[in-house]
mmCIF file of C-alpha atoms in Angstrom:
data_model
loop_
_atom_site.group_PDB
_atom_site.id
_atom_site.type_symbol
_atom_site.label_atom_id
_atom_site.label_comp_id
_atom_site.label_asym_id
_atom_site.label_seq_id
_atom_site.Cartn_x
_atom_site.Cartn_y
_atom_site.Cartn_z
ATOM 1 C CA MET G 1 3.820 -4.123 1.353
ATOM 2 C CA ALA G 2 3.053 -7.823 2.230
ATOM 3 C CA ASN G 3 0.789 -8.044 -0.717
ATOM 4 C CA GLN G 4 3.341 -6.780 -3.055
ATOM 5 C CA CYS G 5 6.205 -9.150 -1.886
ATOM 6 C CA GLU G 6 3.946 -12.047 -2.153
ATOM 7 C CA GLN G 7 3.051 -10.959 -5.648
ATOM 8 C CA LEU G 8 6.407 -10.271 -6.705
ATOM 9 C CA VAL G 9 7.793 -13.693 -5.461
ATOM 10 C CA ARG G 10 4.787 -15.480 -7.337
ATOM 11 C CA LEU G 11 5.850 -13.338 -10.479
ATOM 12 C CA LEU G 12 9.366 -14.082 -10.284
ATOM 13 C CA CYS G 13 8.716 -17.719 -9.698
ATOM 14 C CA GLU G 14 6.650 -17.857 -12.834
ATOM 15 C CA GLU G 15 9.601 -16.590 -14.735
ATOM 16 C CA GLY G 16 11.783 -19.393 -13.436
ATOM 17 C CA CYS G 17 13.710 -17.507 -10.676
ATOM 18 C CA ALA G 18 14.811 -19.258 -7.899
ATOM 19 C CA VAL G 19 13.318 -17.149 -5.136
ATOM 20 C CA GLN G 20 13.427 -17.870 -1.224
ATOM 21 C CA LEU G 21 11.059 -15.577 0.858
ATOM 22 C CA VAL G 22 12.257 -15.094 4.446
ATOM 23 C CA ARG G 23 9.106 -13.654 6.458
ATOM 24 C CA THR G 24 9.103 -11.305 9.451
ATOM 25 C CA ASN G 25 5.814 -12.584 10.632
ATOM 26 C CA PRO G 26 5.859 -16.462 10.502
ATOM 27 C CA PRO G 27 3.379 -18.345 12.792
ATOM 28 C CA TYR G 28 4.191 -18.286 16.700
ATOM 29 C CA ARG G 29 5.718 -21.802 17.808
ATOM 30 C CA PRO G 30 4.165 -22.420 19.996
ATOM 31 C CA ALA G 31 0.904 -20.650 19.166
ATOM 32 C CA TRP G 32 0.282 -19.653 22.842
ATOM 33 C CA ILE G 33 3.378 -17.216 22.626
ATOM 34 C CA GLY G 34 1.658 -14.949 20.608
ATOM 35 C CA GLN G 35 -0.399 -13.836 23.593
ATOM 36 C CA LEU G 36 2.529 -12.669 25.434
ATOM 37 C CA PRO G 37 3.741 -9.115 24.584
ATOM 38 C CA VAL G 38 7.556 -8.389 24.402
ATOM 39 C CA VAL G 39 8.051 -12.112 24.820
ATOM 40 C CA ARG G 40 6.788 -12.799 21.459
ATOM 41 C CA ALA G 41 8.869 -10.359 19.701
ATOM 42 C CA GLY G 42 11.964 -12.575 20.548
ATOM 43 C CA PHE G 43 10.422 -15.631 19.595
ATOM 44 C CA ARG G 44 9.785 -14.261 15.950
ATOM 45 C CA LEU G 45 13.137 -12.248 15.877
ATOM 46 C CA VAL G 46 15.362 -15.406 16.468
ATOM 47 C CA PRO G 47 14.008 -17.589 13.810
ATOM 48 C CA TYR G 48 13.913 -14.610 11.549
ATOM 49 C CA LEU G 49 17.718 -13.893 12.133
ATOM 50 C CA ARG G 50 18.403 -17.829 11.539
ATOM 51 C CA ALA G 51 16.345 -17.657 8.377
ATOM 52 C CA LEU G 52 18.057 -14.467 6.958
ATOM 53 C CA TRP G 53 21.557 -16.221 7.767
ATOM 54 C CA ARG G 54 20.643 -19.367 5.548
ATOM 55 C CA ALA G 55 19.147 -17.602 2.627
ATOM 56 C CA SER G 56 21.774 -14.656 2.507
ATOM 57 C CA GLY G 57 24.345 -17.400 2.239
ATOM 58 C CA GLN G 58 22.491 -19.100 -0.774
ATOM 59 C CA ALA G 59 21.434 -15.718 -2.606
ATOM 60 C CA GLY G 60 22.911 -13.901 -5.385
ATOM 61 C CA VAL G 61 20.995 -10.765 -4.356
ATOM 62 C CA MET G 62 18.911 -9.935 -1.250
ATOM 63 C CA HIS G 63 15.702 -7.974 -2.005
ATOM 64 C CA LEU G 64 14.574 -6.226 1.270
ATOM 65 C CA PHE G 65 11.164 -4.685 1.686
ATOM 66 C CA ALA G 66 11.791 -1.921 4.468
ATOM 67 C CA ASN G 67 9.555 0.515 5.955
ATOM 68 C CA SER G 68 9.931 3.106 8.777
ATOM 69 C CA GLY G 69 9.936 3.159 12.469
ATOM 70 C CA TRP G 70 10.315 0.111 14.622
ATOM 71 C CA SER G 71 9.816 -2.156 11.500
ATOM 72 C CA TRP G 72 13.270 -0.651 10.129
ATOM 73 C CA HIS G 73 15.077 -1.311 13.571
ATOM 74 C CA LEU G 74 13.736 -4.770 14.088
ATOM 75 C CA PHE G 75 13.826 -6.200 10.850
ATOM 76 C CA ALA G 76 15.669 -4.038 8.235
ATOM 77 C CA SER G 77 18.853 -3.223 9.874
ATOM 78 C CA PRO G 78 19.618 -6.917 10.897
ATOM 79 C CA ALA G 79 18.697 -8.118 7.187
ATOM 80 C CA ILE G 80 21.567 -5.521 5.778
ATOM 81 C CA LEU G 81 24.016 -6.472 8.489
ATOM 82 C CA VAL G 82 23.602 -10.180 7.923
ATOM 83 C CA ALA G 83 23.957 -9.453 4.157
ATOM 84 C CA GLN G 84 27.279 -7.391 4.869
ATOM 85 C CA ILE G 85 28.490 -10.124 6.923
ATOM 86 C CA ARG G 86 27.710 -12.756 4.225
ATOM 87 C CA LYS G 87 28.937 -10.668 1.378
ATOM 88 C CA THR G 88 25.367 -10.601 -0.258
ATOM 89 C CA PRO G 89 24.560 -7.407 -2.361
ATOM 90 C CA VAL G 90 21.267 -6.073 -0.985
ATOM 91 C CA ILE G 91 18.632 -4.112 -2.528
ATOM 92 C CA VAL G 92 16.683 -2.006 -0.153
ATOM 93 C CA ASN G 93 13.127 -1.569 -1.342
ATOM 94 C CA TYR G 94 12.089 1.335 0.768
ATOM 95 C CA ARG G 95 8.177 1.937 1.242
ATOM 96 C CA GLY G 96 5.940 4.284 3.421
ATOM 97 C CA GLY G 97 4.895 7.849 3.352
ATOM 98 C CA GLN G 98 6.665 8.532 6.595
ATOM 99 C CA ALA G 99 10.257 8.161 5.355
ATOM 100 C CA ASP G 100 10.872 11.910 5.510
ATOM 101 C CA SER G 101 10.135 12.393 9.149
ATOM 102 C CA PHE G 102 11.679 9.075 10.038
ATOM 103 C CA LEU G 103 15.420 9.756 8.210
ATOM 104 C CA ALA G 104 15.028 13.359 9.743
ATOM 105 C CA ARG G 105 14.831 11.917 13.247
ATOM 106 C CA ALA G 106 16.783 8.514 12.863
ATOM 107 C CA PRO G 107 20.388 8.076 14.275
ATOM 108 C CA ARG G 108 23.127 8.460 11.770
ATOM 109 C CA HIS G 109 23.749 4.725 11.556
ATOM 110 C CA VAL G 110 20.171 4.388 9.683
ATOM 111 C CA ARG G 111 21.540 6.298 6.916
ATOM 112 C CA SER G 112 24.877 4.755 6.843
ATOM 113 C CA LEU G 113 23.068 1.258 6.396
ATOM 114 C CA LEU G 114 20.931 2.731 3.630
ATOM 115 C CA GLY G 115 23.858 4.108 2.096
ATOM 116 C CA ALA G 116 25.598 0.549 2.170
ATOM 117 C CA ALA G 117 22.832 -1.021 0.043
ATOM 118 C CA ALA G 118 23.954 -2.080 -3.572
ATOM 119 C CA LEU G 119 20.719 -0.314 -4.753
ATOM 120 C CA ARG G 120 18.076 1.906 -3.197
ATOM 121 C CA VAL G 121 14.712 1.198 -4.786
ATOM 122 C CA THR G 122 11.245 3.335 -4.025
ATOM 123 C CA PRO G 123 8.067 2.650 -5.794
ATOM 124 C CA SER G 124 7.429 6.444 -6.516
ATOM 125 C CA PRO G 125 9.157 9.646 -7.383
ATOM 126 C CA PHE G 126 7.895 10.998 -4.054
ATOM 127 C CA LEU G 127 10.138 8.700 -1.933
ATOM 128 C CA GLU G 128 12.943 9.261 -4.434
ATOM 129 C CA ARG G 129 12.778 13.019 -3.846
ATOM 130 C CA VAL G 130 12.658 12.201 -0.095
ATOM 131 C CA PHE G 131 15.899 10.207 -0.328
ATOM 132 C CA ALA G 132 17.799 12.694 -2.270
ATOM 133 C CA ARG G 133 16.863 15.281 0.510
ATOM 134 C CA HIS G 134 18.734 13.193 2.912
ATOM 135 C CA GLY G 135 21.771 12.686 0.473
ATOM 136 C CA LEU G 136 20.606 9.209 -0.647
ATOM 137 C CA PRO G 137 20.288 8.522 -4.230
ATOM 138 C CA ALA G 138 17.516 6.091 -5.406
ATOM 139 C CA GLU G 139 15.493 4.863 -8.283
ATOM 140 C CA VAL G 140 12.054 4.285 -8.977
ATOM 141 C CA ILE G 141 10.618 0.950 -9.825
ATOM 142 C CA PRO G 142 6.843 1.154 -9.426
ATOM 143 C CA ASN G 143 4.026 -1.164 -7.492
ATOM 144 C CA ILE G 144 2.883 -3.932 -9.540
ATOM 145 C CA ILE G 145 -0.800 -4.153 -10.400
ATOM 146 C CA ASP G 146 -1.554 -7.753 -11.950
ATOM 147 C CA LEU G 147 -3.943 -7.193 -14.417
ATOM 148 C CA THR G 148 -5.061 -10.806 -14.940
ATOM 149 C CA ARG G 149 -6.786 -10.453 -11.496
ATOM 150 C CA PHE G 150 -8.476 -6.905 -12.102
ATOM 151 C CA ALA G 151 -11.135 -5.967 -14.903
ATOM 152 C CA PRO G 152 -13.392 -3.229 -15.342
ATOM 153 C CA SER G 153 -17.268 -4.143 -14.901
ATOM 154 C CA PRO G 154 -19.607 -3.107 -17.445
ATOM 155 C CA GLU G 155 -21.105 0.272 -16.673
ATOM 156 C CA ARG G 156 -24.357 0.195 -14.804
ATOM 157 C CA SER G 157 -27.036 2.683 -13.508
ATOM 158 C CA PHE G 158 -27.038 2.526 -9.517
ATOM 159 C CA GLY G 159 -30.141 5.145 -9.130
ATOM 160 C CA ASP G 160 -29.923 6.735 -5.677
ATOM 161 C CA ALA G 161 -27.907 3.641 -4.128
ATOM 162 C CA PRO G 162 -24.240 3.993 -5.284
ATOM 163 C CA HIS G 163 -21.546 1.683 -3.700
ATOM 164 C CA LEU G 164 -18.585 3.445 -2.467
ATOM 165 C CA VAL G 165 -15.567 1.558 -0.769
ATOM 166 C CA ILE G 166 -12.571 2.340 1.086
ATOM 167 C CA THR G 167 -9.744 -0.262 1.138
ATOM 168 C CA ARG G 168 -7.333 0.979 3.645
ATOM 169 C CA ASN G 169 -6.025 -0.296 7.235
ATOM 170 C CA LEU G 170 -8.009 1.100 9.872
ATOM 171 C CA GLU G 171 -5.045 3.219 11.294
ATOM 172 C CA SER G 172 -5.232 6.762 12.188
ATOM 173 C CA ILE G 173 -2.587 7.884 9.099
ATOM 174 C CA TYR G 174 -5.414 6.860 7.035
ATOM 175 C CA ASP G 175 -8.002 9.040 8.363
ATOM 176 C CA VAL G 176 -11.087 7.159 7.751
ATOM 177 C CA PRO G 177 -13.397 9.346 9.781
ATOM 178 C CA THR G 178 -13.192 11.846 7.257
ATOM 179 C CA ALA G 179 -14.415 9.614 4.494
ATOM 180 C CA ILE G 180 -17.188 8.244 6.972
ATOM 181 C CA ARG G 181 -18.309 12.163 7.610
ATOM 182 C CA ALA G 182 -18.150 12.984 3.793
ATOM 183 C CA PHE G 183 -20.244 9.764 3.069
ATOM 184 C CA LYS G 184 -22.680 11.314 5.523
ATOM 185 C CA ARG G 185 -22.811 14.508 3.341
ATOM 186 C CA ILE G 186 -23.277 12.195 0.120
ATOM 187 C CA ARG G 187 -26.367 10.265 1.804
ATOM 188 C CA VAL G 188 -28.120 13.576 1.748
ATOM 189 C CA VAL G 189 -28.045 13.614 -2.063
ATOM 190 C CA PHE G 190 -28.051 9.653 -2.458
ATOM 191 C CA PRO G 191 -30.109 8.472 0.168
ATOM 192 C CA ARG G 192 -29.703 4.639 -0.636
ATOM 193 C CA ALA G 193 -26.057 5.222 -0.823
ATOM 194 C CA ARG G 194 -23.825 2.367 0.712
ATOM 195 C CA LEU G 195 -20.033 2.304 2.167
ATOM 196 C CA THR G 196 -17.920 -0.674 2.447
ATOM 197 C CA ILE G 197 -14.741 -0.286 4.709
ATOM 198 C CA ALA G 198 -12.494 -3.131 3.715
ATOM 199 C CA GLY G 199 -9.344 -3.179 6.304
ATOM 200 C CA SER G 200 -8.622 -4.049 10.028
ATOM 201 C CA GLY G 201 -6.818 -2.224 12.810
ATOM 202 C CA PRO G 202 -6.703 -0.542 15.939
ATOM 203 C CA GLU G 203 -9.160 2.281 14.723
ATOM 204 C CA LEU G 204 -12.315 -0.127 14.377
ATOM 205 C CA ALA G 205 -14.220 0.406 17.767
ATOM 206 C CA ARG G 206 -13.559 4.307 17.207
ATOM 207 C CA LEU G 207 -14.964 3.993 13.699
ATOM 208 C CA GLN G 208 -17.798 2.149 14.518
ATOM 209 C CA ALA G 209 -18.635 4.456 17.205
ATOM 210 C CA LEU G 210 -18.686 7.610 14.604
ATOM 211 C CA VAL G 211 -20.939 5.404 12.521
ATOM 212 C CA ARG G 212 -23.531 5.114 15.189
ATOM 213 C CA ALA G 213 -23.219 8.735 16.238
ATOM 214 C CA LEU G 214 -24.034 9.752 12.400
ATOM 215 C CA ASP G 215 -26.773 7.326 12.403
ATOM 216 C CA LEU G 216 -25.400 5.337 9.511
ATOM 217 C CA GLN G 217 -25.309 1.938 10.727
ATOM 218 C CA ASP G 218 -27.620 0.610 8.109
ATOM 219 C CA SER G 219 -25.348 1.933 5.107
ATOM 220 C CA VAL G 220 -21.696 1.477 6.437
ATOM 221 C CA HIS G 221 -20.250 -2.242 6.358
ATOM 222 C CA PHE G 222 -17.026 -2.948 8.075
ATOM 223 C CA ALA G 223 -15.879 -5.928 6.146
ATOM 224 C CA GLY G 224 -12.707 -6.418 7.927
ATOM 225 C CA ARG G 225 -9.475 -7.865 6.093
ATOM 226 C CA ILE G 226 -10.658 -9.157 2.832
ATOM 227 C CA ALA G 227 -8.373 -11.836 1.252
ATOM 228 C CA ASN G 228 -6.250 -10.924 -1.846
ATOM 229 C CA GLU G 229 -8.371 -13.150 -4.155
ATOM 230 C CA ALA G 230 -11.519 -11.626 -3.064
ATOM 231 C CA ILE G 231 -10.540 -7.920 -3.594
ATOM 232 C CA PRO G 232 -11.515 -7.652 -7.339
ATOM 233 C CA ALA G 233 -15.069 -8.736 -6.798
ATOM 234 C CA LEU G 234 -15.060 -5.808 -4.101
ATOM 235 C CA TYR G 235 -13.851 -3.256 -6.744
ATOM 236 C CA ALA G 236 -16.331 -4.719 -9.335
ATOM 237 C CA SER G 237 -19.292 -3.928 -6.976
ATOM 238 C CA ALA G 238 -17.875 -0.054 -6.384
ATOM 239 C CA ASP G 239 -19.126 3.073 -8.051
ATOM 240 C CA CYS G 240 -16.436 5.195 -6.435
ATOM 241 C CA MET G 241 -13.439 4.472 -4.133
ATOM 242 C CA LEU G 242 -12.459 6.926 -1.484
ATOM 243 C CA ASN G 243 -8.789 7.304 -0.199
ATOM 244 C CA PRO G 244 -8.682 9.748 2.907
ATOM 245 C CA SER G 245 -5.168 9.174 4.022
ATOM 246 C CA THR G 246 -2.996 11.779 5.354
ATOM 247 C CA VAL G 247 0.331 10.229 4.678
ATOM 248 C CA ASP G 248 0.826 8.104 1.685
ATOM 249 C CA ASN G 249 3.336 6.934 -0.920
ATOM 250 C CA MET G 250 2.035 5.120 -3.828
ATOM 251 C CA PRO G 251 -0.935 3.481 -2.438
ATOM 252 C CA ILE G 252 -1.783 -0.007 -4.561
ATOM 253 C CA SER G 253 -5.466 0.499 -3.525
ATOM 254 C CA ILE G 254 -5.683 3.211 -6.255
ATOM 255 C CA LEU G 255 -3.957 1.045 -8.767
ATOM 256 C CA GLU G 256 -6.544 -1.583 -8.138
ATOM 257 C CA ALA G 257 -9.348 0.938 -8.464
ATOM 258 C CA PHE G 258 -7.806 1.992 -11.759
ATOM 259 C CA ALA G 259 -7.609 -1.419 -13.116
ATOM 260 C CA SER G 260 -10.932 -2.128 -11.923
ATOM 261 C CA GLY G 261 -12.409 0.979 -13.887
ATOM 262 C CA VAL G 262 -13.652 2.514 -10.800
ATOM 263 C CA PRO G 263 -13.369 6.281 -10.343
ATOM 264 C CA VAL G 264 -10.928 7.469 -7.410
ATOM 265 C CA VAL G 265 -11.593 10.270 -5.142
ATOM 266 C CA SER G 266 -8.278 10.927 -2.863
ATOM 267 C CA THR G 267 -6.590 13.146 -0.649
ATOM 268 C CA SER G 268 -3.252 14.587 -2.239
ATOM 269 C CA ALA G 269 -1.102 13.241 0.585
ATOM 270 C CA GLY G 270 2.574 12.479 -0.278
ATOM 271 C CA GLY G 271 3.108 10.775 -3.479
ATOM 272 C CA ILE G 272 -0.504 10.446 -4.504
ATOM 273 C CA PRO G 273 -0.272 13.156 -7.213
ATOM 274 C CA ASP G 274 2.475 11.330 -8.544
ATOM 275 C CA ILE G 275 -0.051 8.816 -9.818
ATOM 276 C CA VAL G 276 -3.245 10.475 -9.837
ATOM 277 C CA THR G 277 -3.832 13.725 -12.061
ATOM 278 C CA HIS G 278 -6.608 16.054 -10.896
ATOM 279 C CA GLY G 279 -9.574 16.243 -13.228
ATOM 280 C CA VAL G 280 -7.690 13.578 -15.559
ATOM 281 C CA SER G 281 -7.098 10.023 -13.681
ATOM 282 C CA GLY G 282 -8.961 11.135 -10.586
ATOM 283 C CA LEU G 283 -10.123 13.743 -8.275
ATOM 284 C CA LEU G 284 -8.002 15.185 -5.633
ATOM 285 C CA VAL G 285 -9.009 16.972 -2.394
ATOM 286 C CA PRO G 286 -6.946 18.591 0.597
ATOM 287 C CA VAL G 287 -6.076 16.201 3.603
ATOM 288 C CA GLY G 288 -9.086 16.234 6.369
ATOM 289 C CA ASP G 289 -11.445 18.107 4.111
ATOM 290 C CA GLU G 290 -14.778 15.976 4.511
ATOM 291 C CA GLU G 291 -16.588 18.702 2.382
ATOM 292 C CA ALA G 292 -14.250 18.623 -0.453
ATOM 293 C CA MET G 293 -14.316 14.606 -0.262
ATOM 294 C CA ALA G 294 -18.097 14.616 -0.438
ATOM 295 C CA ARG G 295 -18.026 17.396 -3.328
ATOM 296 C CA GLU G 296 -15.866 15.612 -5.586
ATOM 297 C CA ALA G 297 -17.442 12.261 -4.733
ATOM 298 C CA LEU G 298 -20.808 13.624 -5.814
ATOM 299 C CA ARG G 299 -19.342 15.038 -9.044
ATOM 300 C CA VAL G 300 -18.364 11.620 -10.119
ATOM 301 C CA LEU G 301 -21.576 10.060 -8.963
ATOM 302 C CA ARG G 302 -23.812 12.784 -10.621
ATOM 303 C CA ASP G 303 -21.741 13.309 -14.032
ATOM 304 C CA ARG G 304 -21.447 10.108 -16.060
ATOM 305 C CA HIS G 305 -19.307 11.968 -18.531
ATOM 306 C CA LEU G 306 -16.661 12.715 -15.852
ATOM 307 C CA ALA G 307 -16.700 9.103 -14.349
ATOM 308 C CA GLU G 308 -16.293 7.708 -17.648
ATOM 309 C CA GLY G 309 -13.437 9.946 -18.703
ATOM 310 C CA LEU G 310 -11.713 9.108 -15.204
ATOM 311 C CA ARG G 311 -12.566 5.370 -15.884
ATOM 312 C CA ASN G 312 -10.814 5.384 -19.232
ATOM 313 C CA VAL G 313 -7.679 7.185 -18.072
ATOM 314 C CA GLY G 314 -7.391 5.029 -15.041
ATOM 315 C CA LEU G 315 -7.334 1.722 -17.100
ATOM 316 C CA GLN G 316 -4.450 3.509 -19.074
ATOM 317 C CA GLN G 317 -2.567 4.285 -16.237
ATOM 318 C CA ALA G 318 -2.809 0.917 -14.754
ATOM 319 C CA ALA G 319 -1.313 -0.738 -17.629
ATOM 320 C CA ARG G 320 1.996 1.310 -16.744
ATOM 321 C CA TYR G 321 2.296 -1.060 -13.688
ATOM 322 C CA ALA G 322 1.571 -4.015 -15.131
ATOM 323 C CA TRP G 323 4.280 -6.909 -14.780
ATOM 324 C CA PRO G 324 5.190 -7.201 -18.357
ATOM 325 C CA THR G 325 6.167 -3.281 -17.912
ATOM 326 C CA VAL G 326 7.866 -3.723 -14.431
ATOM 327 C CA ARG G 327 9.512 -7.148 -15.021
ATOM 328 C CA GLU G 328 12.436 -5.584 -16.649
ATOM 329 C CA GLN G 329 13.020 -3.231 -14.161
ATOM 330 C CA TRP G 330 13.330 -5.446 -11.349
ATOM 331 C CA LEU G 331 15.449 -8.055 -13.713
ATOM 332 C CA GLY G 332 17.634 -5.132 -14.260
ATOM 333 C CA ALA G 333 18.129 -4.135 -11.008
ATOM 334 C CA TYR G 334 18.938 -7.761 -9.608
ATOM 335 C CA ARG G 335 21.602 -7.940 -12.173
ATOM 336 C CA ARG G 336 23.179 -4.462 -11.476
ATOM 337 C CA ALA G 337 23.151 -5.561 -7.767
ATOM 338 C CA ALA G 338 24.649 -8.668 -8.367
ATOM 339 C CA ALA G 339 27.316 -7.058 -10.533
ATOM 340 C CA ILE G 340 28.120 -4.828 -7.842
ATOM 341 C CA GLY G 341 28.296 -7.587 -5.258
ATOM 342 C CA SER G 342 30.756 -9.523 -7.399
#
């Protein structure tokens, strides 16, 4: 979500739009406050509210990137309330695959705040359907892939040493253990296969222990969080991307793989089938099924004709999410929101 926000700000500024970014996670001042749980939340929340108040008084439209859970209550709700007081129309750009369970359990005021927005925008038909089930109309404006940053690499022969990548945070909902166990099966066929896991999060120690237990230390690399500018090089070195998530909406990692010409093997969680057609643009497997993930990855790695077909369709798909296509959708949304506000 942060990457999409920063990318959109940059692209809008390049279009000549006046954009002011209000961050939910600015550096702590003083820095040592970051070491104090609970207390540090206040040191971020108060400056955040001050910045919101100033920015909303100057803006024609507020674009709010929102998510479920505590993120909603701490950051999204105050933003909508400030916008209402300042009489600034707000677009709630809601993201995250856990929206259905969150809205089902949330207090009534959450739906009231969502209903008060000038527009509700989701990046996928999946979330549009979720919102409709809760009586909240929304429209779809997809995630953006910057095609100036990603390009397919020339086809190469990897022999018995294919490179697989996972580009998800190390959190339980992304179920990286299933992909690691699938990789163990892949190594039986390709004994020099490598797996790079690019991401950070609370599951790191558990995942490292699993890698040791499966005796994969020499073939699995935990790369940590990779800077945006370095991500294209990672995809350029990959022969297949694994996405084992249990909950998902419209993962930008899949779009990046498409734009890089990297075949995708993913679970069919959430909104993924809205962007990946099994056997056409990627291969889909049930959530938590390590055997199926290994089997489909091996199909890609063994069948060059299949891999090339997936690669070509993925590149075509990526063009649907490029800025020249999505640009008019956002500019149109801002115009309509501003008109509602006036």
